[in-house]
Amino acid sequence: MDRQIIWEQARNYDSFYLYEEKGIREHVRRLKKDFPGLEFLYSVKANPNPYVRRCVFGEGFGADAASLAEVRYAQEAGISPDRIQYSAPGKSGRDIEGALGAATLIADSAEEVERIQEAAKKKGLVAEIGLRVNPDFGFYGGRGVSSKFGIDEAQIYERIERWKGLSNIRIVGLHVHLHSQELDRDRLAEYHRNVLALADTFQKKTGEDLAFVNLGSGIGVAYCPGEDPVDTEALGRETAKLAAQMKERWPKLRIFLETGRYAACESGIYVTKVLDKKVSYGKTYVILSNTLNGFMRPSMAQMFLGCRPDGEVPANEPFFTGKDAFAFRTLCREEPDGTETVTLVGNLCTAADLVEKDICLPKLAPGDLVIMTNAGSYAAVITPMQFASQVPPAQLFLAEDGRVLAE
Ligand SMILES: Cc1ncc(COP(=O)(O)O)c(C=O)c1O
């Protein structure tokens, strides 16, 4: 990203996110091109920044909403209810009532199906809903496993006759999401194949024509050195072929893919100012503005890695992806006098506010900037910004015409 733009913003803010429209559009356009015949939903929870939302929705994505508020964002953008899928466990009565008529509710439990029926009856409407299925297959093969998400596939077949008889709901779709942040194309292709087969079986067994099947998310981002991005062109070819075969059998079927991270992650950076620098027992600390309480993921990674110094930490999406999931870059006001090994920390009164240990960087001074990459998704949204009542980082959007827009 343009250094001058970053310096200009650093005059006003000690820490800020900068999301770049150009990159976001490139990513979402690539998906649209690579998966012909499929439709996309933006997983708003990854980054609900209004400019980011507008940009992705403007590319023709519908919404994968995880709350009533996210349903409203999509509604405000003029997206029709058939392209807003509201999928989350534990929806309250208020959530269900609020979303009826505005979105396609994806029931996450058998009990929720009944609650949607009751709410729709009260409102005097017939709700077209989907079921989130906990399938009888695992993402990495084998049988299905117990989960807090979705309704076990077998349970659906036990209850479907009853649900078909309910007067105020119609089950028109299935949704499966098992796993995020996958880089193995073959795994993703196999998963897509399995979900489409599940929808095929459902329609044959129940005699119901579905309006949609949502394959969920899964396409990952190459965060760490040595990781290769998903070849979306090759994956798209395979999935689009299966989708086309499916549509030949079920012409009314729409096939959706969801994505949050892929759309925005790599097109966001986090910029933080050096506030102070000190040496203690021979170790040099660079103190930055708003790290754990501005962009939590690097500090979170340190916490995970602190528990397992061997680095064998399982991914805990969306909080921790892997070791070295961010690059650190620097912008110095004056030509730095060589490099040095430092520990990057934040300005919170907790030792947990640690960004990176013993990293070799150009010599930094107060007022210089540290830039962290991969900050476009699951970044601002998951960060405890109220901690210590510091001024939170700004969230800025670099439009394609060069304007920098603040919320
Ligand atoms: C149901 C569902 N859909 C979509 C996503 C978005 O995943 P990603 O941002 O990795 O694309 C998630 C992430 O947790 C999810 O739980």
CSV table of C-alpha atoms and ligand atoms in Angstrom, one decimal:
chain,number,residue,atom,x,y,z
A,1,MET,CA,0.0,0.0,0.0
A,2,ASP,CA,1.0,3.6,-0.7
A,3,ARG,CA,3.4,4.9,2.0
A,4,GLN,CA,2.3,8.4,1.6
A,5,ILE,CA,-1.3,7.5,2.3
A,6,ILE,CA,-0.2,5.6,5.4
A,7,TRP,CA,1.8,8.6,6.7
A,8,GLU,CA,-1.0,11.0,6.0
A,9,GLN,CA,-3.4,8.9,8.2
A,10,ALA,CA,-0.7,8.4,10.9
A,11,ARG,CA,-0.9,12.2,11.4
A,12,ASN,CA,-4.4,11.7,12.7
A,13,TYR,CA,-4.4,8.3,14.3
A,14,ASP,CA,-1.9,6.4,16.5
A,15,SER,CA,-3.4,3.1,15.2
A,16,PHE,CA,-5.7,2.3,12.4
A,17,TYR,CA,-6.9,-0.4,10.0
A,18,LEU,CA,-6.7,0.3,6.3
A,19,TYR,CA,-8.9,-1.8,4.1
A,20,GLU,CA,-8.2,-1.6,0.4
A,21,GLU,CA,-11.2,-1.7,-2.0
A,22,LYS,CA,-9.1,-2.8,-5.0
A,23,GLY,CA,-7.9,-5.9,-3.3
A,24,ILE,CA,-11.3,-6.9,-1.9
A,25,ARG,CA,-12.9,-6.5,-5.4
A,26,GLU,CA,-10.1,-8.6,-7.0
A,27,HIS,CA,-10.7,-11.4,-4.5
A,28,VAL,CA,-14.5,-11.5,-4.8
A,29,ARG,CA,-14.3,-11.1,-8.6
A,30,ARG,CA,-11.9,-14.1,-8.8
A,31,LEU,CA,-14.4,-16.3,-6.9
A,32,LYS,CA,-17.3,-15.2,-9.2
A,33,LYS,CA,-15.2,-16.0,-12.3
A,34,ASP,CA,-13.8,-19.3,-11.0
A,35,PHE,CA,-17.1,-20.7,-9.8
A,36,PRO,CA,-19.6,-20.2,-12.7
A,37,GLY,CA,-23.1,-21.1,-11.9
A,38,LEU,CA,-22.7,-20.7,-8.1
A,39,GLU,CA,-23.9,-17.8,-6.0
A,40,PHE,CA,-21.9,-16.2,-3.2
A,41,LEU,CA,-22.8,-15.0,0.3
A,42,TYR,CA,-20.5,-12.7,2.3
A,43,SER,CA,-19.9,-13.9,5.9
A,44,VAL,CA,-20.4,-10.5,7.4
A,45,LYS,CA,-19.0,-11.4,10.7
A,46,ALA,CA,-15.5,-11.5,9.2
A,47,ASN,CA,-15.5,-7.8,8.7
A,48,PRO,CA,-18.8,-5.8,9.0
A,49,ASN,CA,-17.1,-2.4,8.2
A,50,PRO,CA,-19.8,-0.5,6.3
A,51,TYR,CA,-17.5,0.3,3.3
A,52,VAL,CA,-16.3,-3.3,3.1
A,53,ARG,CA,-19.9,-4.6,3.3
A,54,ARG,CA,-21.0,-2.2,0.6
A,55,CYS,CA,-18.1,-3.2,-1.6
A,56,VAL,CA,-18.7,-6.9,-1.4
A,57,PHE,CA,-22.5,-6.6,-1.6
A,58,GLY,CA,-22.0,-4.3,-4.6
A,59,GLU,CA,-20.3,-7.2,-6.3
A,60,GLY,CA,-23.5,-9.2,-6.2
A,61,PHE,CA,-22.8,-11.2,-3.0
A,62,GLY,CA,-25.7,-11.9,-0.8
A,63,ALA,CA,-25.2,-12.2,3.0
A,64,ASP,CA,-24.3,-15.0,5.4
A,65,ALA,CA,-25.7,-13.3,8.5
A,66,ALA,CA,-24.8,-14.6,12.0
A,67,SER,CA,-27.0,-12.2,13.9
A,68,LEU,CA,-30.1,-10.1,13.5
A,69,ALA,CA,-27.9,-7.0,13.2
A,70,GLU,CA,-26.1,-8.6,10.2
A,71,VAL,CA,-29.5,-9.4,8.7
A,72,ARG,CA,-30.3,-5.7,9.0
A,73,TYR,CA,-27.0,-4.6,7.3
A,74,ALA,CA,-27.9,-6.8,4.4
A,75,GLN,CA,-31.4,-5.5,4.3
A,76,GLU,CA,-30.2,-1.9,4.3
A,77,ALA,CA,-28.1,-2.8,1.3
A,78,GLY,CA,-31.3,-3.8,-0.6
A,79,ILE,CA,-30.5,-7.6,-0.6
A,80,SER,CA,-33.6,-9.7,-1.0
A,81,PRO,CA,-34.6,-12.3,1.7
A,82,ASP,CA,-33.7,-15.2,-0.5
A,83,ARG,CA,-30.1,-14.0,-0.6
A,84,ILE,CA,-29.8,-13.3,3.1
A,85,GLN,CA,-29.2,-16.5,5.0
A,86,TYR,CA,-29.4,-16.2,8.8
A,87,SER,CA,-27.5,-19.1,10.2
A,88,ALA,CA,-26.4,-19.2,13.9
A,89,PRO,CA,-26.9,-21.5,16.8
A,90,GLY,CA,-29.1,-20.2,19.7
A,91,LYS,CA,-31.3,-17.6,18.0
A,92,SER,CA,-33.6,-15.9,20.5
A,93,GLY,CA,-37.3,-15.4,20.0
A,94,ARG,CA,-36.6,-11.7,19.2
A,95,ASP,CA,-34.0,-12.7,16.6
A,96,ILE,CA,-36.4,-15.1,14.9
A,97,GLU,CA,-39.3,-12.7,14.8
A,98,GLY,CA,-37.0,-9.9,13.6
A,99,ALA,CA,-35.6,-11.9,10.8
A,100,LEU,CA,-38.9,-13.4,9.5
A,101,GLY,CA,-39.7,-11.8,6.2
A,102,ALA,CA,-36.3,-10.2,6.0
A,103,ALA,CA,-34.0,-13.2,5.6
A,104,THR,CA,-34.0,-17.0,5.0
A,105,LEU,CA,-33.7,-18.4,8.5
A,106,ILE,CA,-31.5,-21.4,8.7
A,107,ALA,CA,-32.7,-23.6,11.6
A,108,ASP,CA,-29.8,-24.8,13.7
A,109,SER,CA,-31.8,-27.3,15.8
A,110,ALA,CA,-34.9,-29.4,15.7
A,111,GLU,CA,-36.4,-27.2,18.4
A,112,GLU,CA,-35.6,-24.1,16.4
A,113,VAL,CA,-37.7,-25.4,13.5
A,114,GLU,CA,-40.7,-25.5,15.9
A,115,ARG,CA,-39.9,-22.1,17.2
A,116,ILE,CA,-39.8,-20.6,13.7
A,117,GLN,CA,-43.1,-22.3,12.9
A,118,GLU,CA,-44.7,-20.7,16.0
A,119,ALA,CA,-43.3,-17.3,15.3
A,120,ALA,CA,-44.4,-17.4,11.6
A,121,LYS,CA,-47.8,-18.5,12.7
A,122,LYS,CA,-48.1,-15.5,15.0
A,123,LYS,CA,-47.1,-13.2,12.2
A,124,GLY,CA,-49.5,-15.0,9.8
A,125,LEU,CA,-46.9,-15.9,7.2
A,126,VAL,CA,-45.3,-19.0,5.7
A,127,ALA,CA,-41.6,-18.9,6.1
A,128,GLU,CA,-39.3,-20.5,3.6
A,129,ILE,CA,-36.4,-21.8,5.7
A,130,GLY,CA,-33.3,-23.8,5.5
A,131,LEU,CA,-31.9,-26.5,7.8
A,132,ARG,CA,-28.3,-26.4,8.9
A,133,VAL,CA,-27.2,-30.1,8.6
A,134,ASN,CA,-24.6,-31.8,10.8
A,135,PRO,CA,-23.8,-34.3,8.1
A,136,ASP,CA,-23.0,-37.9,8.5
A,137,PHE,CA,-19.5,-37.3,7.1
A,138,GLY,CA,-16.5,-35.5,8.4
A,139,PHE,CA,-14.6,-32.8,6.6
A,140,TYR,CA,-11.5,-35.0,6.6
A,141,GLY,CA,-13.4,-38.2,5.9
A,142,GLY,CA,-15.0,-40.7,8.1
A,143,ARG,CA,-18.4,-40.5,9.8
A,144,GLY,CA,-20.2,-37.4,11.2
A,145,VAL,CA,-19.3,-36.2,14.7
A,146,SER,CA,-21.2,-34.6,17.6
A,147,SER,CA,-21.5,-30.8,17.1
A,148,LYS,CA,-23.2,-27.8,18.6
A,149,PHE,CA,-23.9,-26.7,15.0
A,150,GLY,CA,-26.8,-27.9,12.9
A,151,ILE,CA,-29.1,-30.9,13.1
A,152,ASP,CA,-27.7,-34.4,12.8
A,153,GLU,CA,-28.6,-35.8,9.3
A,154,ALA,CA,-30.3,-38.8,10.9
A,155,GLN,CA,-32.5,-36.6,13.1
A,156,ILE,CA,-33.7,-34.7,10.0
A,157,TYR,CA,-35.0,-37.9,8.4
A,158,GLU,CA,-36.7,-38.8,11.7
A,159,ARG,CA,-38.6,-35.5,11.8
A,160,ILE,CA,-39.0,-34.4,8.2
A,161,GLU,CA,-42.6,-35.9,7.8
A,162,ARG,CA,-43.7,-33.9,10.8
A,163,TRP,CA,-42.0,-30.7,9.6
A,164,LYS,CA,-43.6,-31.1,6.1
A,165,GLY,CA,-47.0,-31.0,7.8
A,166,LEU,CA,-46.3,-27.7,9.6
A,167,SER,CA,-48.5,-24.9,8.2
A,168,ASN,CA,-46.2,-21.9,8.5
A,169,ILE,CA,-42.9,-23.1,7.4
A,170,ARG,CA,-41.5,-24.7,4.2
A,171,ILE,CA,-38.1,-26.3,4.2
A,172,VAL,CA,-36.5,-25.1,1.0
A,173,GLY,CA,-32.8,-25.4,1.6
A,174,LEU,CA,-29.9,-27.1,3.3
A,175,HIS,CA,-26.8,-25.6,4.7
A,176,VAL,CA,-23.6,-27.3,5.7
A,177,HIS,CA,-20.5,-25.7,7.1
A,178,LEU,CA,-17.9,-27.9,8.7
A,179,HIS,CA,-14.6,-26.1,8.5
A,180,SER,CA,-12.9,-22.8,7.8
A,181,GLN,CA,-9.4,-21.9,6.6
A,182,GLU,CA,-8.7,-24.9,4.4
A,183,LEU,CA,-5.9,-24.7,1.8
A,184,ASP,CA,-6.1,-28.2,0.4
A,185,ARG,CA,-8.0,-28.0,-2.8
A,186,ASP,CA,-8.7,-31.7,-3.0
A,187,ARG,CA,-10.3,-31.7,0.5
A,188,LEU,CA,-12.5,-28.8,-0.5
A,189,ALA,CA,-13.5,-30.4,-3.7
A,190,GLU,CA,-14.4,-33.6,-1.8
A,191,TYR,CA,-16.3,-31.7,0.7
A,192,HIS,CA,-18.3,-29.9,-2.0
A,193,ARG,CA,-19.0,-33.3,-3.6
A,194,ASN,CA,-20.3,-34.7,-0.3
A,195,VAL,CA,-22.6,-31.8,0.4
A,196,LEU,CA,-24.1,-31.9,-3.1
A,197,ALA,CA,-24.6,-35.7,-2.7
A,198,LEU,CA,-26.3,-35.0,0.6
A,199,ALA,CA,-28.7,-32.6,-1.0
A,200,ASP,CA,-29.3,-35.1,-3.8
A,201,THR,CA,-30.2,-37.8,-1.3
A,202,PHE,CA,-32.4,-35.5,0.7
A,203,GLN,CA,-34.5,-34.6,-2.3
A,204,LYS,CA,-34.8,-38.2,-3.5
A,205,LYS,CA,-35.7,-39.5,0.0
A,206,THR,CA,-38.2,-36.8,0.9
A,207,GLY,CA,-39.7,-36.0,-2.5
A,208,GLU,CA,-39.0,-32.3,-1.8
A,209,ASP,CA,-37.5,-30.1,-4.4
A,210,LEU,CA,-35.0,-27.8,-2.8
A,211,ALA,CA,-34.6,-24.2,-3.7
A,212,PHE,CA,-31.0,-24.0,-2.5
A,213,VAL,CA,-28.1,-25.8,-1.0
A,214,ASN,CA,-25.4,-23.8,0.8
A,215,LEU,CA,-22.0,-25.4,0.7
A,216,GLY,CA,-20.8,-23.2,3.5
A,217,SER,CA,-17.3,-21.8,3.7
A,218,GLY,CA,-13.9,-23.3,3.8
A,219,ILE,CA,-11.6,-21.6,1.3
A,220,GLY,CA,-8.6,-20.4,3.3
A,221,VAL,CA,-6.0,-17.7,3.0
A,222,ALA,CA,-2.3,-18.5,2.9
A,223,TYR,CA,-1.3,-16.7,6.1
A,224,CYS,CA,2.0,-18.3,6.9
A,225,PRO,CA,5.3,-18.5,5.1
A,226,GLY,CA,5.4,-21.7,3.0
A,227,GLU,CA,1.7,-21.9,2.6
A,228,ASP,CA,0.2,-21.9,-0.9
A,229,PRO,CA,-3.1,-20.2,-1.7
A,230,VAL,CA,-6.0,-22.4,-2.9
A,231,ASP,CA,-6.0,-22.8,-6.6
A,232,THR,CA,-9.6,-21.4,-6.9
A,233,GLU,CA,-9.5,-21.8,-10.7
A,234,ALA,CA,-9.0,-25.5,-10.4
A,235,LEU,CA,-11.3,-26.0,-7.4
A,236,GLY,CA,-14.0,-23.8,-9.2
A,237,ARG,CA,-13.8,-26.0,-12.3
A,238,GLU,CA,-14.4,-29.2,-10.3
A,239,THR,CA,-17.2,-27.7,-8.1
A,240,ALA,CA,-18.9,-25.9,-11.0
A,241,LYS,CA,-19.0,-29.2,-12.9
A,242,LEU,CA,-20.6,-31.0,-10.1
A,243,ALA,CA,-23.0,-28.1,-9.6
A,244,ALA,CA,-24.0,-28.2,-13.2
A,245,GLN,CA,-24.7,-31.9,-13.1
A,246,MET,CA,-26.8,-31.3,-9.9
A,247,LYS,CA,-28.7,-28.6,-11.7
A,248,GLU,CA,-29.5,-30.9,-14.6
A,249,ARG,CA,-31.2,-33.2,-12.1
A,250,TRP,CA,-32.7,-30.4,-10.0
A,251,PRO,CA,-33.2,-27.4,-12.3
A,252,LYS,CA,-34.6,-25.1,-9.6
A,253,LEU,CA,-31.7,-25.6,-7.2
A,254,ARG,CA,-29.4,-22.6,-6.4
A,255,ILE,CA,-26.0,-23.5,-5.1
A,256,PHE,CA,-24.4,-21.0,-2.7
A,257,LEU,CA,-20.8,-20.7,-1.3
A,258,GLU,CA,-20.0,-18.5,1.7
A,259,THR,CA,-16.9,-16.6,2.4
A,260,GLY,CA,-15.7,-14.0,4.8
A,261,ARG,CA,-12.0,-14.3,5.2
A,262,TYR,CA,-11.1,-14.9,1.5
A,263,ALA,CA,-12.9,-11.7,0.5
A,264,ALA,CA,-11.2,-9.3,2.9
A,265,CYS,CA,-8.3,-10.8,4.9
A,266,GLU,CA,-5.3,-10.0,2.6
A,267,SER,CA,-6.7,-6.5,1.7
A,268,GLY,CA,-6.4,-5.2,5.2
A,269,ILE,CA,-3.4,-3.9,7.1
A,270,TYR,CA,-3.1,-2.7,10.7
A,271,VAL,CA,-0.9,0.3,11.3
A,272,THR,CA,0.4,1.1,14.8
A,273,LYS,CA,2.7,3.9,16.0
A,274,VAL,CA,5.8,3.4,18.1
A,275,LEU,CA,5.1,5.2,21.3
A,276,ASP,CA,8.2,4.4,23.3
A,277,LYS,CA,11.3,2.2,23.4
A,278,LYS,CA,13.3,0.9,26.3
A,279,VAL,CA,16.0,-1.6,27.3
A,280,SER,CA,15.5,-3.9,30.3
A,281,TYR,CA,18.1,-6.4,31.3
A,282,GLY,CA,19.6,-6.2,27.9
A,283,LYS,CA,16.3,-6.7,25.9
A,284,THR,CA,15.0,-3.9,23.8
A,285,TYR,CA,11.2,-3.3,23.9
A,286,VAL,CA,9.3,-1.3,21.3
A,287,ILE,CA,6.0,-0.1,22.7
A,288,LEU,CA,3.2,0.2,20.2
A,289,SER,CA,-0.2,1.8,20.3
A,290,ASN,CA,-3.2,-0.5,20.6
A,291,THR,CA,-2.1,-4.0,19.9
A,292,LEU,CA,-3.9,-6.6,22.0
A,293,ASN,CA,-6.7,-4.0,22.2
A,294,GLY,CA,-6.4,-2.9,18.6
A,295,PHE,CA,-5.5,-6.0,16.5
A,296,MET,CA,-5.7,-8.9,18.9
A,297,ARG,CA,-4.6,-11.8,16.6
A,298,PRO,CA,-0.8,-11.4,16.9
A,299,SER,CA,-1.0,-11.2,20.8
A,300,MET,CA,-3.5,-14.1,20.8
A,301,ALA,CA,-0.9,-16.1,18.8
A,302,GLN,CA,1.7,-15.4,21.4
A,303,MET,CA,-0.6,-16.6,24.1
A,304,PHE,CA,-1.2,-19.9,22.2
A,305,LEU,CA,2.4,-20.3,21.4
A,306,GLY,CA,3.4,-19.5,25.0
A,307,CYS,CA,1.4,-22.5,26.1
A,308,ARG,CA,3.1,-24.7,23.4
A,309,PRO,CA,6.5,-23.4,22.7
A,310,ASP,CA,7.0,-26.3,20.2
A,311,GLY,CA,4.5,-24.4,18.0
A,312,GLU,CA,2.2,-27.5,17.8
A,313,VAL,CA,-0.9,-25.5,18.5
A,314,PRO,CA,-4.1,-26.5,16.8
A,315,ALA,CA,-5.8,-23.8,14.8
A,316,ASN,CA,-8.5,-22.1,16.8
A,317,GLU,CA,-10.3,-20.1,14.1
A,318,PRO,CA,-10.9,-17.2,13.9
A,319,PHE,CA,-8.6,-16.3,16.9
A,320,PHE,CA,-5.5,-18.3,16.0
A,321,THR,CA,-4.5,-19.6,12.6
A,322,GLY,CA,-0.8,-20.6,12.8
A,323,LYS,CA,2.6,-19.5,13.8
A,324,ASP,CA,3.9,-16.5,11.8
A,325,ALA,CA,0.5,-15.6,10.4
A,326,PHE,CA,1.4,-12.0,10.0
A,327,ALA,CA,4.3,-10.1,8.4
A,328,PHE,CA,5.6,-7.1,10.3
A,329,ARG,CA,6.8,-4.1,8.1
A,330,THR,CA,8.1,-0.8,9.3
A,331,LEU,CA,7.9,2.8,8.1
A,332,CYS,CA,10.5,5.1,9.6
A,333,ARG,CA,10.5,8.8,9.6
A,334,GLU,CA,14.2,8.9,9.1
A,335,GLU,CA,16.5,6.5,7.5
A,336,PRO,CA,17.1,3.8,10.2
A,337,ASP,CA,20.6,3.3,11.5
A,338,GLY,CA,20.7,-0.4,10.7
A,339,THR,CA,18.7,-3.2,12.3
A,340,GLU,CA,18.2,-4.6,15.8
A,341,THR,CA,16.5,-7.4,17.5
A,342,VAL,CA,13.5,-6.2,19.5
A,343,THR,CA,10.4,-7.4,21.3
A,344,LEU,CA,7.2,-5.7,20.1
A,345,VAL,CA,4.6,-5.0,22.8
A,346,GLY,CA,1.5,-2.9,23.3
A,347,ASN,CA,0.6,-0.1,25.7
A,348,LEU,CA,-1.8,-2.0,27.9
A,349,CYS,CA,-1.0,-2.7,31.5
A,350,THR,CA,-0.8,-6.5,31.0
A,351,ALA,CA,2.2,-8.6,30.0
A,352,ALA,CA,-0.2,-10.5,27.7
A,353,ASP,CA,0.0,-7.5,25.4
A,354,LEU,CA,2.9,-9.0,23.5
A,355,VAL,CA,3.1,-9.0,19.7
A,356,GLU,CA,6.3,-10.6,18.7
A,357,LYS,CA,9.4,-11.7,20.5
A,358,ASP,CA,13.0,-11.2,19.4
A,359,ILE,CA,12.3,-10.0,15.9
A,360,CYS,CA,14.9,-8.3,13.7
A,361,LEU,CA,13.7,-5.0,12.4
A,362,PRO,CA,15.1,-1.7,11.2
A,363,LYS,CA,15.9,0.4,14.2
A,364,LEU,CA,12.7,2.1,15.3
A,365,ALA,CA,12.1,5.3,17.2
A,366,PRO,CA,8.9,6.8,18.7
A,367,GLY,CA,6.7,8.1,15.9
A,368,ASP,CA,7.7,5.4,13.4
A,369,LEU,CA,5.1,2.9,12.3
A,370,VAL,CA,4.8,-0.9,12.4
A,371,ILE,CA,2.5,-2.4,9.8
A,372,MET,CA,0.9,-5.9,10.3
A,373,THR,CA,-0.6,-7.8,7.4
A,374,ASN,CA,-3.6,-10.1,7.1
A,375,ALA,CA,-5.7,-7.7,9.1
A,376,GLY,CA,-8.8,-7.5,6.8
A,377,SER,CA,-10.9,-10.2,8.5
A,378,TYR,CA,-11.5,-11.5,12.0
A,379,ALA,CA,-9.4,-8.6,13.2
A,380,ALA,CA,-11.2,-5.5,14.5
A,381,VAL,CA,-14.3,-7.5,15.2
A,382,ILE,CA,-12.7,-9.9,17.6
A,383,THR,CA,-10.5,-7.4,19.5
A,384,PRO,CA,-11.4,-6.2,23.0
A,385,MET,CA,-11.2,-2.5,22.2
A,386,GLN,CA,-12.7,-1.3,25.4
A,387,PHE,CA,-9.9,-2.7,27.4
A,388,ALA,CA,-8.3,0.2,29.5
A,389,SER,CA,-10.5,2.7,27.7
A,390,GLN,CA,-7.9,3.6,25.2
A,391,VAL,CA,-8.9,5.4,22.1
A,392,PRO,CA,-9.7,2.5,19.7
A,393,PRO,CA,-8.0,2.3,16.3
A,394,ALA,CA,-9.7,3.9,13.3
A,395,GLN,CA,-11.1,1.8,10.6
A,396,LEU,CA,-10.3,3.3,7.2
A,397,PHE,CA,-11.2,2.3,3.7
A,398,LEU,CA,-9.0,3.1,0.8
A,399,ALA,CA,-11.4,3.5,-2.1
A,400,GLU,CA,-10.3,2.7,-5.7
A,401,ASP,CA,-10.5,6.5,-6.5
A,402,GLY,CA,-7.8,7.2,-3.9
A,403,ARG,CA,-10.1,8.6,-1.2
A,404,VAL,CA,-9.7,7.4,2.3
A,405,LEU,CA,-13.0,7.0,4.0
A,406,ALA,CA,-13.6,6.8,7.7
A,407,GLU,CA,-16.7,5.2,9.4
B,1,LIG,C1,-21.4,-21.1,9.2
B,1,LIG,C2,-20.2,-20.3,8.7
B,1,LIG,N1,-20.2,-19.8,7.5
B,1,LIG,C3,-19.2,-19.1,7.0
B,1,LIG,C4,-18.1,-18.8,7.8
B,1,LIG,C5,-17.0,-17.9,7.2
B,1,LIG,O1,-15.8,-18.6,7.2
B,1,LIG,P1,-14.6,-17.8,6.4
B,1,LIG,O2,-14.5,-16.4,6.9
B,1,LIG,O3,-13.4,-18.6,6.8
B,1,LIG,O4,-14.9,-17.8,5.0
B,1,LIG,C6,-18.0,-19.3,9.1
B,1,LIG,C7,-16.9,-19.0,10.0
B,1,LIG,O5,-16.8,-19.3,11.1
B,1,LIG,C8,-19.2,-20.0,9.6
B,1,LIG,O6,-19.2,-20.5,10.8
